[in-house]
XYZ file of C-alpha atoms in Angstrom:
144
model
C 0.000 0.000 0.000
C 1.214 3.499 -1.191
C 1.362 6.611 1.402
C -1.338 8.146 -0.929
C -3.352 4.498 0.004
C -2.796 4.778 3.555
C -3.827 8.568 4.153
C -6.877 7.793 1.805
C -7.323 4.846 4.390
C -7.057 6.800 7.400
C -8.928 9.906 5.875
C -11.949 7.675 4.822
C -12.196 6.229 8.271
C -11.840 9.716 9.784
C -8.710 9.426 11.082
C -6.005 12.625 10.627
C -3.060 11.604 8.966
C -0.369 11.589 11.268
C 3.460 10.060 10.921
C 2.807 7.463 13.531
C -0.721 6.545 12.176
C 1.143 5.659 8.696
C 4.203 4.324 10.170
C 2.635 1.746 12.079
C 0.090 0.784 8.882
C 3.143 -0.031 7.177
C 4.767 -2.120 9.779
C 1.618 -3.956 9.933
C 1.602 -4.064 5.928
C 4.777 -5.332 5.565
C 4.548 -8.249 8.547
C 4.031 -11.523 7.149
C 2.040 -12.774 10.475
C 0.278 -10.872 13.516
C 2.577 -8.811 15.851
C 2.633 -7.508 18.922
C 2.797 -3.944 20.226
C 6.517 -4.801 21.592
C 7.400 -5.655 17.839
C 6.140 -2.446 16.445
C 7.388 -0.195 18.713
C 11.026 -1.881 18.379
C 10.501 -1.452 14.571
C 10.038 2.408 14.749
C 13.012 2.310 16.839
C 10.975 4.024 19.859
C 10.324 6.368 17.915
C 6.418 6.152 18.806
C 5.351 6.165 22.613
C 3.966 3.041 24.143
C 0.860 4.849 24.905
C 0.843 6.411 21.337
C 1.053 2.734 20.134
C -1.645 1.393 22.036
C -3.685 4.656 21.336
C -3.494 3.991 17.599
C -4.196 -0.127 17.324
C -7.316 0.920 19.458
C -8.383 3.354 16.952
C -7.820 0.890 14.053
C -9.569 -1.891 16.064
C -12.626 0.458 16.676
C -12.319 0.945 12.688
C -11.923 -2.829 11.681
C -8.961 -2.156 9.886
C -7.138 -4.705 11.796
C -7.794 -7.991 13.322
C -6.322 -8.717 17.022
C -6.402 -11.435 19.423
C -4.378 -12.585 22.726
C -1.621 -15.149 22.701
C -1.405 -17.262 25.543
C 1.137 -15.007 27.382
C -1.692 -12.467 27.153
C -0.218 -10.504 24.555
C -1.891 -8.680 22.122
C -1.125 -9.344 18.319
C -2.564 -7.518 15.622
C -2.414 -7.645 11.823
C -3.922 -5.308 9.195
C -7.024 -6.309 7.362
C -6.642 -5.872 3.526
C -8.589 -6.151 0.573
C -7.775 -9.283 -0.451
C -7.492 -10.941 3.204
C -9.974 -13.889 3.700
C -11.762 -14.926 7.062
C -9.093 -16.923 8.456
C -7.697 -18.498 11.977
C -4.345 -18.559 13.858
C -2.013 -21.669 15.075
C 0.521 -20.235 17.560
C 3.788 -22.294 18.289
C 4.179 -21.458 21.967
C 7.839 -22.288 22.003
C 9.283 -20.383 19.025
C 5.902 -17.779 19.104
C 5.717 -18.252 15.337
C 2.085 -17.567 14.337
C 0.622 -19.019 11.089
C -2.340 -18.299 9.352
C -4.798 -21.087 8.539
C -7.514 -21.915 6.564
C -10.681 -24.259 7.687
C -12.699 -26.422 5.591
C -15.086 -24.344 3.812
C -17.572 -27.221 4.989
C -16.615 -26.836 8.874
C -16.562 -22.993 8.570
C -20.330 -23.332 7.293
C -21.171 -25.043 10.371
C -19.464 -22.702 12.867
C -21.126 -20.098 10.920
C -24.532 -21.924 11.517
C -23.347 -22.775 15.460
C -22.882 -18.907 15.760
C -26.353 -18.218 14.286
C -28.263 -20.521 16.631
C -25.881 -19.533 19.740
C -26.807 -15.486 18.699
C -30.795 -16.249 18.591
C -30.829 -18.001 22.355
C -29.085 -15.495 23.569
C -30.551 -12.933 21.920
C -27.062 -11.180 21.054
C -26.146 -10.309 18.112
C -22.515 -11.522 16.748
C -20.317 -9.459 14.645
C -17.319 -11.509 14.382
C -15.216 -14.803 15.834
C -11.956 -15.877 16.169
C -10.802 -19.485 16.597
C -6.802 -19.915 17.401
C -4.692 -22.928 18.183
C -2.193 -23.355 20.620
C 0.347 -25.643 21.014
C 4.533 -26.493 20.389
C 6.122 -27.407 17.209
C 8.546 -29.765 16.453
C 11.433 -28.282 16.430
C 14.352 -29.601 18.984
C 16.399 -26.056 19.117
C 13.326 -24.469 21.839
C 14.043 -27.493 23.739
């Protein structure tokens, strides 16, 4: 994405254009997986406040521009919701923290999809979105 994509971005979602606001779009842009907030600060070389950071993934949360959910360290990994980026789930390697997107049977999504329905209606809730991660340790001997 070009800076004249990402101010259009933040403009049409009635955000100001600010340095940080594009800085950390990129980061998330160019990150081949979710990050955390620790990651993208260290990649703007603390450059961008803590609070600043945290500020702005809330805004772009509120905004659904990018997709978030907790590891099981209770960190807080985000990644930036594109165009051409399907519904999709997480596997988390909690040795090496790795995190890898995956895809679910088309079939098996249908019926979560259903399972969310029917859950929404007896609870009278309506339900906007779901995530579904996995957790566990790869194979590799070197986190031993």
């Amino acid at each position: 994405m070009k800076n004249n994509n990402i101010n259009n971005l933040l403009k049409s979602n009635g955000f100001s254009v600010t340095k940080p606001r594009v800085q950390i779009i990129k980061i998330l842009q160019n990150s081949n997986s979710p990050i955390g907030i620790d990651a993208i600060i260290n990649k703007t070389d603390g450059k961008i406040a803590i609070s600043s950071a945290y500020r702005i993934i809330a805004d772009l949360l509120d905004a659904d521009l990018i997709n978030a959910f907790q590891s099981p360290e209770n960190k807080l990994l985000v990644e930036l919701i594109q165009n051409n980026t399907k519904h999709h789930h997480h596997l988390y390697c909690q040795s090496c923290k790795k995190v890898l997107d995956i895809d679910i049977d088309e079939k098996l999504e249908k019926n979560i999809d259903s399972l969310i329905r029917k859950i929404s209606k007896q609870n009278n809730i309506e339900i906007t979105n779901h995530s579904f991660e996995l957790f566990g340790k790869c194979n590799d001997k070197s986190h031993e």
